[in-house]
mmCIF file of C-alpha atoms and ligand atoms in Angstrom:
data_model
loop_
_atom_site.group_PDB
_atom_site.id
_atom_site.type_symbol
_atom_site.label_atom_id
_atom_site.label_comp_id
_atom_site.label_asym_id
_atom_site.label_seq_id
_atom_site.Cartn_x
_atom_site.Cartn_y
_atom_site.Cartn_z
ATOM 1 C CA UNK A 1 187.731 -69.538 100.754
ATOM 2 C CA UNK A 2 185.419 -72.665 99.361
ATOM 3 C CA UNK A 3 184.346 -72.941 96.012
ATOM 4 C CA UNK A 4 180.564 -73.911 96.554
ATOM 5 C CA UNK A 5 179.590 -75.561 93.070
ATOM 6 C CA UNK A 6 180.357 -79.453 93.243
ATOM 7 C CA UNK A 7 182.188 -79.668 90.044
ATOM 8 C CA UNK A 8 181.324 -83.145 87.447
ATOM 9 C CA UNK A 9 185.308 -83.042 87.022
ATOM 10 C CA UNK A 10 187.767 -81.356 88.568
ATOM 11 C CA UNK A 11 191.110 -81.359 86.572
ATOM 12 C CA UNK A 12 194.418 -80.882 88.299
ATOM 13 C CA UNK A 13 196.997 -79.485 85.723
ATOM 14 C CA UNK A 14 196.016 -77.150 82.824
ATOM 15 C CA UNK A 15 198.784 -78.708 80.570
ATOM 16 C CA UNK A 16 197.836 -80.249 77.192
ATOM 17 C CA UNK A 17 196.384 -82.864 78.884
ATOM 18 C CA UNK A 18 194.161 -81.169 81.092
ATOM 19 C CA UNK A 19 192.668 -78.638 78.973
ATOM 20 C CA UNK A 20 192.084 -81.117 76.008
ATOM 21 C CA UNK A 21 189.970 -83.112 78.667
ATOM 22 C CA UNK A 22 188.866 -79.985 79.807
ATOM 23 C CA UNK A 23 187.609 -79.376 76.158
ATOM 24 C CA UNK A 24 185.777 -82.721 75.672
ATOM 25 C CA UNK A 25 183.966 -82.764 78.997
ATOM 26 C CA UNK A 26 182.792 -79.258 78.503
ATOM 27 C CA UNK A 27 181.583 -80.135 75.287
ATOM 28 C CA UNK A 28 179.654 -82.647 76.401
ATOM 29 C CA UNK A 29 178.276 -80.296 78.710
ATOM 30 C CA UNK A 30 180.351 -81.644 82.346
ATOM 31 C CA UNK A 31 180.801 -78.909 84.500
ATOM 32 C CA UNK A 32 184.344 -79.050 84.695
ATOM 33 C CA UNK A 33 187.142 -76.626 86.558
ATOM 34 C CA UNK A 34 190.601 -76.996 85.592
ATOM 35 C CA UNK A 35 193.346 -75.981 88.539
ATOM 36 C CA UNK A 36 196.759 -75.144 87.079
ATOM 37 C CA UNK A 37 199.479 -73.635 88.994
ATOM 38 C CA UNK A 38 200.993 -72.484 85.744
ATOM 39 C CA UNK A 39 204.262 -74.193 86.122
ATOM 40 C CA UNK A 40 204.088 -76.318 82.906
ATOM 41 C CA UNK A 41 206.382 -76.125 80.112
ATOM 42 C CA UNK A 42 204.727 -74.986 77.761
ATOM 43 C CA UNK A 43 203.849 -71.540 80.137
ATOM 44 C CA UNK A 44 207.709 -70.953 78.860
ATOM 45 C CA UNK A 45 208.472 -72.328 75.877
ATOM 46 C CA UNK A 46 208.657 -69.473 73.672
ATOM 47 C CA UNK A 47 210.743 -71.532 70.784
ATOM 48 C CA UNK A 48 208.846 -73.315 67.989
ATOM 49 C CA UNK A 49 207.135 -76.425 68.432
ATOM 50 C CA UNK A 50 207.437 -79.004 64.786
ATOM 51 C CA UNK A 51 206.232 -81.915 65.857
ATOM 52 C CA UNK A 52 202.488 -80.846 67.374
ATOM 53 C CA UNK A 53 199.747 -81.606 64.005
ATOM 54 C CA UNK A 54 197.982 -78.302 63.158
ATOM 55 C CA UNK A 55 199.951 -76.059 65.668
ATOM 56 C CA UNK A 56 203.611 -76.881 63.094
ATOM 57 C CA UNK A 57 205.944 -73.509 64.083
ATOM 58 C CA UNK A 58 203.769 -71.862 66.634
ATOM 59 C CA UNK A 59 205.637 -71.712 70.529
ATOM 60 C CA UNK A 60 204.867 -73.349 73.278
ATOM 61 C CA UNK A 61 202.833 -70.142 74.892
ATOM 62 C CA UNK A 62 200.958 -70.058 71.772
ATOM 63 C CA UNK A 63 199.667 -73.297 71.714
ATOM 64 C CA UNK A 64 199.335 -73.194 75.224
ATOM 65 C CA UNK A 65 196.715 -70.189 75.120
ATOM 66 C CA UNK A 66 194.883 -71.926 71.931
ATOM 67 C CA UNK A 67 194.084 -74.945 73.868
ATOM 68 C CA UNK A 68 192.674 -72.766 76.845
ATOM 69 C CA UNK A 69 191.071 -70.872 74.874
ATOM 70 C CA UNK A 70 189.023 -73.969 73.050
ATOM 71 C CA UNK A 71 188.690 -75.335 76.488
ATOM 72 C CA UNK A 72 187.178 -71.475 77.709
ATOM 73 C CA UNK A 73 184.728 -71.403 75.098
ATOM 74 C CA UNK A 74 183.697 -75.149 75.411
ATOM 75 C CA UNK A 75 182.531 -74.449 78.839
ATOM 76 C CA UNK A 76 185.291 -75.422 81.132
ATOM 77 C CA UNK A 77 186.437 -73.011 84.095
ATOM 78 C CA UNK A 78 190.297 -71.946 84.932
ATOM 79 C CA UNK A 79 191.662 -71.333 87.820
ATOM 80 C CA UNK A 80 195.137 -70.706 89.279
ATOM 81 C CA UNK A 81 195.949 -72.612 92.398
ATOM 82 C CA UNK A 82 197.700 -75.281 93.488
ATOM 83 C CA UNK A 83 196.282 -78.875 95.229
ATOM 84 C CA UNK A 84 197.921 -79.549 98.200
ATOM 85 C CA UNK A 85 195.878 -82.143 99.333
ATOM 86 C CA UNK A 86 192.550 -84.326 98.581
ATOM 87 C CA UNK A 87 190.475 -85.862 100.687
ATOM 88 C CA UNK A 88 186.911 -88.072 100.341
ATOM 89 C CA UNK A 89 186.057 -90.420 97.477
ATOM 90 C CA UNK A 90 184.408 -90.785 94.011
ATOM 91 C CA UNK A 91 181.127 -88.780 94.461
ATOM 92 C CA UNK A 92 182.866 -86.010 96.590
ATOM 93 C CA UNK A 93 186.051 -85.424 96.503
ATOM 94 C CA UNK A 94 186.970 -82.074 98.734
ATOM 95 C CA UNK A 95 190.609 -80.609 97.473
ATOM 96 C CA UNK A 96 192.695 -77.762 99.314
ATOM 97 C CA UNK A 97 194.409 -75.466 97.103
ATOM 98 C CA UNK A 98 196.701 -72.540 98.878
ATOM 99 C CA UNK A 99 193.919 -70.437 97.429
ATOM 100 C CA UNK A 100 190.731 -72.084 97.551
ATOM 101 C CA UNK A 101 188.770 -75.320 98.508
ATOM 102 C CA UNK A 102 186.840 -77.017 96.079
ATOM 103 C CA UNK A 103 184.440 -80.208 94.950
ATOM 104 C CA UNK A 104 184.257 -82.519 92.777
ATOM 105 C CA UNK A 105 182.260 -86.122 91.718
ATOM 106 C CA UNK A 106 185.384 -87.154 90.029
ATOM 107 C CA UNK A 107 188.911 -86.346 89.819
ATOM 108 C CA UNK A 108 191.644 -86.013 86.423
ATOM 109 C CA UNK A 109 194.938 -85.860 87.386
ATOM 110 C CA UNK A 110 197.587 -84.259 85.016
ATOM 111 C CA UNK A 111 200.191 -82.883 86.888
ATOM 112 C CA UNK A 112 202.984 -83.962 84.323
ATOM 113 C CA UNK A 113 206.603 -83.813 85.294
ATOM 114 C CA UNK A 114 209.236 -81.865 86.746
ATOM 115 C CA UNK A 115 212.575 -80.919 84.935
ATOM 116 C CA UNK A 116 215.700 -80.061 86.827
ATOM 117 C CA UNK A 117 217.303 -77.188 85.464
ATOM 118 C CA UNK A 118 221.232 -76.888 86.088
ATOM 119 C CA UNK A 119 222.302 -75.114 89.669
ATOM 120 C CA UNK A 120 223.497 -71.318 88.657
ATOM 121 C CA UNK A 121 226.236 -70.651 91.844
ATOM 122 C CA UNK A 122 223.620 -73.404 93.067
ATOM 123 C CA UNK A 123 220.489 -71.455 92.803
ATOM 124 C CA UNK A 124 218.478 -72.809 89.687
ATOM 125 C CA UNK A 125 216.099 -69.927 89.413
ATOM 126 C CA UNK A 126 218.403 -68.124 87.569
ATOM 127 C CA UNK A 127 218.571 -70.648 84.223
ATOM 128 C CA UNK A 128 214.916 -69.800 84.179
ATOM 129 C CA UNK A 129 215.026 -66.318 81.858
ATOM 130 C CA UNK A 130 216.757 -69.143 79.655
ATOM 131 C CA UNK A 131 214.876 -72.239 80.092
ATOM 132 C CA UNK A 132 212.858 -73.393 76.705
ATOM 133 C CA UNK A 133 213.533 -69.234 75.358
ATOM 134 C CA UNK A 134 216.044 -68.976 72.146
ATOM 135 C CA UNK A 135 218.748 -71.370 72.256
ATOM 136 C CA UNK A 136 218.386 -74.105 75.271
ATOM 137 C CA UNK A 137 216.652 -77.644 74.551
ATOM 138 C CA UNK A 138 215.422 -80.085 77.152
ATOM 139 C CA UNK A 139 213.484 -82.719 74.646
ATOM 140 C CA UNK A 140 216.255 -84.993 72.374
ATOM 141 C CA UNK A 141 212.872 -86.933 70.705
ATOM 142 C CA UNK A 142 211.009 -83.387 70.149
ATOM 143 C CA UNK A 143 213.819 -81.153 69.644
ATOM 144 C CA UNK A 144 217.444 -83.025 67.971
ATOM 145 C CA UNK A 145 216.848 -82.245 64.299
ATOM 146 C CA UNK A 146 216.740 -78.369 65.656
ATOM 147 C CA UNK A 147 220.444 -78.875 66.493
ATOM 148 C CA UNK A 148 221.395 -79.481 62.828
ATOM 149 C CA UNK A 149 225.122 -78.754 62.295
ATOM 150 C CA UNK A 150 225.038 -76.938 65.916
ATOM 151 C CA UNK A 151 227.551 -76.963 68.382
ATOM 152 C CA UNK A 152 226.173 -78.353 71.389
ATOM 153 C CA UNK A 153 227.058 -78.248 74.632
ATOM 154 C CA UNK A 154 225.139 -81.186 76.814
ATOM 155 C CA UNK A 155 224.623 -80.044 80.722
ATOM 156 C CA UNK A 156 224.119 -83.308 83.205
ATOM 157 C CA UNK A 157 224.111 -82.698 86.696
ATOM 158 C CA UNK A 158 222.649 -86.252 88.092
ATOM 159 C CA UNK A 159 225.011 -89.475 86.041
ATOM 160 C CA UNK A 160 228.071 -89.004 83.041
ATOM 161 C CA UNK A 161 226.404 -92.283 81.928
ATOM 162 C CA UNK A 162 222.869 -90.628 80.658
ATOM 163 C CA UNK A 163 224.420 -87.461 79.401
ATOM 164 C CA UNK A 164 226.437 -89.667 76.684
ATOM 165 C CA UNK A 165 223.670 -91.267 75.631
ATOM 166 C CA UNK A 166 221.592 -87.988 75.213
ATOM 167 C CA UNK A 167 224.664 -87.023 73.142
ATOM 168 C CA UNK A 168 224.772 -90.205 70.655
ATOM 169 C CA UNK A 169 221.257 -89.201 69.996
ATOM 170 C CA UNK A 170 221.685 -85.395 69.221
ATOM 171 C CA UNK A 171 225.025 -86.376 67.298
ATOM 172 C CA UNK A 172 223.211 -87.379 64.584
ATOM 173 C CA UNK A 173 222.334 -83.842 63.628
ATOM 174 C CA UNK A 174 225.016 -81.586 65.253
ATOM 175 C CA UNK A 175 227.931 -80.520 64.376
ATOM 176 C CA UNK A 176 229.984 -81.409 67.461
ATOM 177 C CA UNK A 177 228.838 -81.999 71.187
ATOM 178 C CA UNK A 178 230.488 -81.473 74.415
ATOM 179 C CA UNK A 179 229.298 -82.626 77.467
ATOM 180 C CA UNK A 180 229.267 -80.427 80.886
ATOM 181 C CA UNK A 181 229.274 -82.352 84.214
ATOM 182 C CA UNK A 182 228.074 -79.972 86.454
ATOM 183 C CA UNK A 183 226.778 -80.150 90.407
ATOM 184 C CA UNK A 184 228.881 -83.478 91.421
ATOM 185 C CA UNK A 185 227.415 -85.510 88.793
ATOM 186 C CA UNK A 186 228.802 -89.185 88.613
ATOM 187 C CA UNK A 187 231.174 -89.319 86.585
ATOM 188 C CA UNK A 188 231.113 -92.985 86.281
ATOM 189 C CA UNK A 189 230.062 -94.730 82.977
ATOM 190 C CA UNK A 190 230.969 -97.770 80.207
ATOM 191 C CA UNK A 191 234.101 -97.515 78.473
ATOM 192 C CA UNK A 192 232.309 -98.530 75.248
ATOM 193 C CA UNK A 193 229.729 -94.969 76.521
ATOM 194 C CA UNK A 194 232.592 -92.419 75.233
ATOM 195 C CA UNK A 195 234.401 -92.113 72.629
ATOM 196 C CA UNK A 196 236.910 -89.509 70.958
ATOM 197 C CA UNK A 197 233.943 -87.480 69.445
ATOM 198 C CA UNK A 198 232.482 -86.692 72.699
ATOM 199 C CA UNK A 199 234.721 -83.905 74.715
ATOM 200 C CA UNK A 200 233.397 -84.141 78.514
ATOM 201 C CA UNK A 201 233.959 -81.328 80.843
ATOM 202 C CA UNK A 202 233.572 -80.837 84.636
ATOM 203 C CA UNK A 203 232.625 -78.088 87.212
ATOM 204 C CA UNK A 204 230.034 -76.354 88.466
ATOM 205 C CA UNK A 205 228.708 -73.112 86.218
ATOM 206 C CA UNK A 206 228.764 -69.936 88.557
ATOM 207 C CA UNK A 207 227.401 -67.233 85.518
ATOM 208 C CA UNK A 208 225.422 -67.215 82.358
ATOM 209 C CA UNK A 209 225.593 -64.495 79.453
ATOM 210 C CA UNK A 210 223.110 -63.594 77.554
ATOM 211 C CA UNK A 211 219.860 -62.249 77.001
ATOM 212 C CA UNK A 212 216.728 -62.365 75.815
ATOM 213 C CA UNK A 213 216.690 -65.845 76.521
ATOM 214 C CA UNK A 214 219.453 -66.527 74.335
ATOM 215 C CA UNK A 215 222.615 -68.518 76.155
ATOM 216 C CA UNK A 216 226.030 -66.955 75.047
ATOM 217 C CA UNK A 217 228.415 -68.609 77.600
ATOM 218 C CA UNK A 218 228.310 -70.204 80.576
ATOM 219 C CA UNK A 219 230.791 -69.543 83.253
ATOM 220 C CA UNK A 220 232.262 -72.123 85.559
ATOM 221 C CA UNK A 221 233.583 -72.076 88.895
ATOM 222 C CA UNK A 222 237.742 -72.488 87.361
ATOM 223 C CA UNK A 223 236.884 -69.274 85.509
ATOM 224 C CA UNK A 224 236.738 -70.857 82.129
ATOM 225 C CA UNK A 225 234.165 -69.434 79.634
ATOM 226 C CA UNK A 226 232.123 -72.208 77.667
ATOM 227 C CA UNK A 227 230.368 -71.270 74.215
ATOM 228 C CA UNK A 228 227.798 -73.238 72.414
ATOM 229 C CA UNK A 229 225.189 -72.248 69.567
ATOM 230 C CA UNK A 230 223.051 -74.374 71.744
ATOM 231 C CA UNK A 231 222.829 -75.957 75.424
ATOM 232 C CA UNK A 232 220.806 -78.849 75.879
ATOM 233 C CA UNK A 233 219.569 -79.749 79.613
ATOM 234 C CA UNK A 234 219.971 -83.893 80.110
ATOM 235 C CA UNK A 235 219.250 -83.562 83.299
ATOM 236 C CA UNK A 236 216.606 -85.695 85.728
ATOM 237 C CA UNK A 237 212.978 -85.811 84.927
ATOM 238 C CA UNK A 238 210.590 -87.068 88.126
ATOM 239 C CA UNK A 239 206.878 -87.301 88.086
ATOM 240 C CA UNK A 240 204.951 -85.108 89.928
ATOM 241 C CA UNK A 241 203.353 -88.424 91.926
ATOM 242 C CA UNK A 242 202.453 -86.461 94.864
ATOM 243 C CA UNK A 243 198.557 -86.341 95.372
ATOM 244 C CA UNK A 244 198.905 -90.138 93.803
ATOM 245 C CA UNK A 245 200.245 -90.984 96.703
ATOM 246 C CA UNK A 246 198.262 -88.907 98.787
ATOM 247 C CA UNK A 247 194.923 -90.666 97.134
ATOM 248 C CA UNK A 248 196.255 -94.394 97.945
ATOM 249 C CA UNK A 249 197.474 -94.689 93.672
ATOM 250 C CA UNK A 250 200.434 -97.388 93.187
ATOM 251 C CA UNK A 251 203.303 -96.147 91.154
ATOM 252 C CA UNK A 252 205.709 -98.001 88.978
ATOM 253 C CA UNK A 253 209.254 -98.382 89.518
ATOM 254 C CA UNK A 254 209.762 -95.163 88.594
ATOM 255 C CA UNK A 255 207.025 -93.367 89.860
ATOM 256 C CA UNK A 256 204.710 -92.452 87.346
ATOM 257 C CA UNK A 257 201.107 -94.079 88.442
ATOM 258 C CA UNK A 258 199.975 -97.165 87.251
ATOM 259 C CA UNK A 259 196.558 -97.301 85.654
ATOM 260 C CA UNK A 260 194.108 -99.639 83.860
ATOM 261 C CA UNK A 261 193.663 -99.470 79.793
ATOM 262 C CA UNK A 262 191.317 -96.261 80.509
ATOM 263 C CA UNK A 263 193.040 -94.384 82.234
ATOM 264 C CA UNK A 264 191.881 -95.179 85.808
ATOM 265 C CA UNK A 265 194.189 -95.058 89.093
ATOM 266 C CA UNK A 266 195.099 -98.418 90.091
ATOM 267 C CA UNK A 267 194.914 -98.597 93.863
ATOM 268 C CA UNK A 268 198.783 -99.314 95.920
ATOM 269 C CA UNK A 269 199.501 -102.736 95.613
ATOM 270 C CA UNK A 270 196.536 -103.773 94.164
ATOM 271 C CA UNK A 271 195.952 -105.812 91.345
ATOM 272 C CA UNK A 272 195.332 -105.306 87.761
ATOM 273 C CA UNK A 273 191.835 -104.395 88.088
ATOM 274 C CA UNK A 274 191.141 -102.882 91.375
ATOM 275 C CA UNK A 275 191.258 -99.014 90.569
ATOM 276 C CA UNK A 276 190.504 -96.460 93.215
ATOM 277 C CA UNK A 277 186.926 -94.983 91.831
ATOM 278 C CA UNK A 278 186.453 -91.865 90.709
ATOM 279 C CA UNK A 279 190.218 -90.979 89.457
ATOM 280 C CA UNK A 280 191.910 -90.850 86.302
ATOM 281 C CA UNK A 281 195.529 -89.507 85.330
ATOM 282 C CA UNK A 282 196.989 -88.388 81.983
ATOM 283 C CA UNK A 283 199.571 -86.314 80.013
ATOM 284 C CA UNK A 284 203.345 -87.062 81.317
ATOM 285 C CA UNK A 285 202.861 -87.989 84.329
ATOM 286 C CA UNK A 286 201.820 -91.352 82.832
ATOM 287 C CA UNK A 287 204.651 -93.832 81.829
ATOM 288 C CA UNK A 288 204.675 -92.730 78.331
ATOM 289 C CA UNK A 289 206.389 -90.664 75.939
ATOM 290 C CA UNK A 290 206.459 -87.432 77.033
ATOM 291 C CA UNK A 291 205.135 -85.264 73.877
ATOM 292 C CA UNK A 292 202.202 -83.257 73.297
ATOM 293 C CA UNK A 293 200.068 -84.806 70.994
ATOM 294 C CA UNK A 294 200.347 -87.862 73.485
ATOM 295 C CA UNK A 295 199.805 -86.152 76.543
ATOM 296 C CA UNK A 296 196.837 -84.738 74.971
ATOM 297 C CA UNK A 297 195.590 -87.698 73.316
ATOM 298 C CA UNK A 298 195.713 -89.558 76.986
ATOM 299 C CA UNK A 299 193.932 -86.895 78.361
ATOM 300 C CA UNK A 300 191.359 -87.045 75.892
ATOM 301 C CA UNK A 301 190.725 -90.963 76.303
ATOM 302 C CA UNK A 302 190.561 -90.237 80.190
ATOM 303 C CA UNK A 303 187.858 -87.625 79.234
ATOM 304 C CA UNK A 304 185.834 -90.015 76.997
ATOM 305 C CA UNK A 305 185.935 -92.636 80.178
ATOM 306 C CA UNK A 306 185.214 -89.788 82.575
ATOM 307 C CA UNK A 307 181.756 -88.449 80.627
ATOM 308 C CA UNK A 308 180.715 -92.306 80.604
ATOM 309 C CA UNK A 309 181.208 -93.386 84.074
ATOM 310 C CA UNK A 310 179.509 -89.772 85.082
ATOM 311 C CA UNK A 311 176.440 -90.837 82.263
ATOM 312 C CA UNK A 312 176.849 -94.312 84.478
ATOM 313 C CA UNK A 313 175.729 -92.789 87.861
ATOM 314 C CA UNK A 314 172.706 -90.944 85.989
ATOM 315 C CA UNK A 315 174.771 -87.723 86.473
ATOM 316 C CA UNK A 316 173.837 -85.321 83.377
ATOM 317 C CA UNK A 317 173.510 -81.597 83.414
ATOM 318 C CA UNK A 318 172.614 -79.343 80.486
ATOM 319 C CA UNK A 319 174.081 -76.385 80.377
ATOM 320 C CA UNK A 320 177.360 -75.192 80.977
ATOM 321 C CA UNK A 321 179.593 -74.048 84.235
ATOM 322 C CA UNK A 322 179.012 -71.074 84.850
ATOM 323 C CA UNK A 323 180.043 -69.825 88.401
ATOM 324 C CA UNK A 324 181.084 -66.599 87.498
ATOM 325 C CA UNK A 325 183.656 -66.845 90.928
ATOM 326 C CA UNK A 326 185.647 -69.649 88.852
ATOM 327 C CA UNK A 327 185.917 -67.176 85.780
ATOM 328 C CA UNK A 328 189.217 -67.297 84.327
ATOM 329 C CA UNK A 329 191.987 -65.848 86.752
ATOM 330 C CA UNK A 330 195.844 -64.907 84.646
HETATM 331 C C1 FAD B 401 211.888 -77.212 76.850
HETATM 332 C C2 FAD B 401 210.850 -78.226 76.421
HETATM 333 C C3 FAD B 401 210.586 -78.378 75.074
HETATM 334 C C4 FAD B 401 209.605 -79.266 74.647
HETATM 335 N N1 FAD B 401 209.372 -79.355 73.320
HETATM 336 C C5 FAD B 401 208.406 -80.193 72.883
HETATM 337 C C6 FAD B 401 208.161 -80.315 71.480
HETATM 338 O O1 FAD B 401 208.830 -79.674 70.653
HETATM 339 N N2 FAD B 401 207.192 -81.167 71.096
HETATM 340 C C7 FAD B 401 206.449 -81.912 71.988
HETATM 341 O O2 FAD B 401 205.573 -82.662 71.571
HETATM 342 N N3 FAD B 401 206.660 -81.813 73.316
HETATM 343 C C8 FAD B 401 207.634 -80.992 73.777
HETATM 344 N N4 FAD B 401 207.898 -80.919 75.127
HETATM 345 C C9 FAD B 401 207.138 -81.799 76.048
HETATM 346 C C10 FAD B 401 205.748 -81.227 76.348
HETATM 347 O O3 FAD B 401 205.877 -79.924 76.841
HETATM 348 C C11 FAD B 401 205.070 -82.149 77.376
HETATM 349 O O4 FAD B 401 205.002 -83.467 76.851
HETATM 350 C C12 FAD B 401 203.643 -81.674 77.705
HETATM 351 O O5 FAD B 401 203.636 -80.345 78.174
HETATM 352 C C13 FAD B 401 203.019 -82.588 78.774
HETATM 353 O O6 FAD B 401 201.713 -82.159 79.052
HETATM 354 P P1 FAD B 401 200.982 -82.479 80.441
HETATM 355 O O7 FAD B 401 199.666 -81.802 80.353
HETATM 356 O O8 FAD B 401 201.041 -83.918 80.726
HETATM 357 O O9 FAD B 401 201.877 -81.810 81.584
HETATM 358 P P2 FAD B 401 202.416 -80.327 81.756
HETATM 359 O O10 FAD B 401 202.450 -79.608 80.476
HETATM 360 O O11 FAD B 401 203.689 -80.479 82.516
HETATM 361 O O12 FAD B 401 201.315 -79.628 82.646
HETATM 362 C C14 FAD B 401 201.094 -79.995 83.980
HETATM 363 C C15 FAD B 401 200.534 -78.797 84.718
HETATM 364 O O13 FAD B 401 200.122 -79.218 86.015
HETATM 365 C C16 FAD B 401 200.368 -78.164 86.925
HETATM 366 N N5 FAD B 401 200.424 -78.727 88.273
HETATM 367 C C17 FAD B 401 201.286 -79.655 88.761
HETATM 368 N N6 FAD B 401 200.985 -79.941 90.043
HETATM 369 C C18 FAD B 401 199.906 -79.173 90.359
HETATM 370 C C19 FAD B 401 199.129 -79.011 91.548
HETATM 371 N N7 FAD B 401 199.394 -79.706 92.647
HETATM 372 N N8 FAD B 401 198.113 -78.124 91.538
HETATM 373 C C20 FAD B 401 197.830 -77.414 90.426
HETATM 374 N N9 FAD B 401 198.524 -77.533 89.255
HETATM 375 C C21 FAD B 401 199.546 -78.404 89.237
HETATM 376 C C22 FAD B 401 201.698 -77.598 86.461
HETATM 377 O O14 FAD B 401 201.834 -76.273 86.890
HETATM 378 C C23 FAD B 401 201.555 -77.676 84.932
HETATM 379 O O15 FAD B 401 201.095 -76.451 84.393
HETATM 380 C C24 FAD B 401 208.878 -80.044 75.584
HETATM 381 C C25 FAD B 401 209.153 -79.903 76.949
HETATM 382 C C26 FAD B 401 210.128 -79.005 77.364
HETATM 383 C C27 FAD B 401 210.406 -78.845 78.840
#
């Protein structure tokens, strides 16, 4: 089915980032539809967040629903689907979601990052019921002080190498930390990477106990029964860079998109200046600290740029968005 309205902005990725751009283009009265195929963390982070200004204690879901809510109110429009792929340029830009095919002038992108959860007898849907719930941690700058004289068990799956230094950091605070090398992880690393503090064990995990989102002991492959008051995932992170690439974006070395001091999509290979019109990015997928106060405040600067290049092509429309088809969908 085809969304008819040509949206001001169309925002892929109701994260932090999203919706707080969501908010300030609504405000300024942008029609503006945010797509979000709810796969974010903070759709499942049902522990305490410390470090967010004026949200101190309140979960991930929580804060989630406040910013949606603001965004909601503002103006903006929700809507759960997925881009799979984008074609035309700034002015009208036609996206395919699984759902729904829509329009837009100009394009956010905020698609963030994706985590790799450890491989349960190799399926890693099953870590899910766990993932960001009572006692499992994915974030050592967000989360180490949590871990205060904790025993910690550190799961790697990708290189030995950055599970030790995840470790040194979380050390600080715990009371000891093991590391688990699970799913053929290298085991490779620098001597002066481990030392006698630092108990490293290997195979794959084949059960977890527990419940309500609480970890009591994982079970490997040998049979052996690990326990930890908390399990902290150090595994891979990879930005979600596909529709970058699909628009023509360069990416850095390590694949986050490289963009000009406002946010703007710099074009592949191009120089420091030649973005591709019409697109912005923000929130993790940027090369930045991933936290959310920053992906929100990048997503609000790529707002502020947005409403002035849409004031630049005469584009202003009082009154809000209000295609009732685009009405929130949960
Ligand atoms: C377990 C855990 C704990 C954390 N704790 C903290 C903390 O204590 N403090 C802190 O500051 N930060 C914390 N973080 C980090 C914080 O969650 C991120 O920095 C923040 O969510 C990034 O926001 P974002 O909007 O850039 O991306 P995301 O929140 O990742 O949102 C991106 C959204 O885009 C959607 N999406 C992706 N591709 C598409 C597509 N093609 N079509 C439609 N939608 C799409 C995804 O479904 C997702 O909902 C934590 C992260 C994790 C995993």
């Amino acid at each position: 089915m085809t969304d008819p309205q040509l949206w001001d902005t169309l925002i892929i990725g109701g994260g932090p980032a999203g919706l707080a751009a969501a908010l300030h283009l609504a405000f300024h009265h942008r029609s503006v539809l945010v797509v979000d195929r709810g796969s974010g963390p903070l759709h499942h982070i049902r522990t305490p967040i410390f470090n967010l200004p004026g949200f101190t204690g309140k979960s991930g879901q929580e804060i989630l629903q406040g910013l949606e809510q603001e965004a909601l109110k503002a103006g903006a429009r929700l809507t759960r689907d997925s881009i799979e792929q984008i074609e035309g340029s700034a002015g009208h830009f036609i996206l395919k979601g699984k759902e729904h095919t829509y329009h837009a002038r100009t394009l956010l992108i905020a698609t963030g990052i994706t985590r790799h959860h450890p491989l349960i007898d190799g399926d890693y849907r099953t870590w899910l019921p766990y993932a960001g719930k009572g006692n499992t941690f994915y974030c050592p700058d967000c989360e180490a002080p949590a871990l205060l004289g904790k025993h910690v068990v550190v799961i790697e799956s990708v290189k030995l190498k950055a599970a030790l230094s995840t470790a040194k950091r979380i050390m600080e605070f715990a009371a000891t930390v093991r590391v688990l090398l699970t799913d053929g992880a290298d085991a490779a690393h620098p001597e002066t990477y481990l030392d006698d503090s630092c108990e490293v064990i290997q195979g794959n995990i084949t059960a977890v106990e527990g419940e309500n989102g609480v970890v009591e002991a994982l079970v490997l492959e040998s049979g052996t029964r690990i326990t930890a008051d908390a399990y902290y995932v150090s595994n891979r992170k990879l930005p979600r860079n596909q529709l970058v690439q699909t628009l023509g974006g360069d990416l850095d070395e390590r694949g986050h998109p490289r963009t000009g001091p406002r946010g703007q999509l710099i074009r592949q290979d191009g120089g420091e200046e030649d973005y591709i019109e019409g697109i912005w990015v923000a929130g993790d997928l940027l090369p930045q600290t991933q936290q959310t106060t920053i992906a929100m405040g990048s997503g609000n600067k790529s707002a502020v740029m947005i409403d002035q290049y849409l004031t630049q092509q005469h584009i202003r429309q009082l009154g809000k968005a209000q295609d009732a088809d685009n009405a929130l969908k949960t």
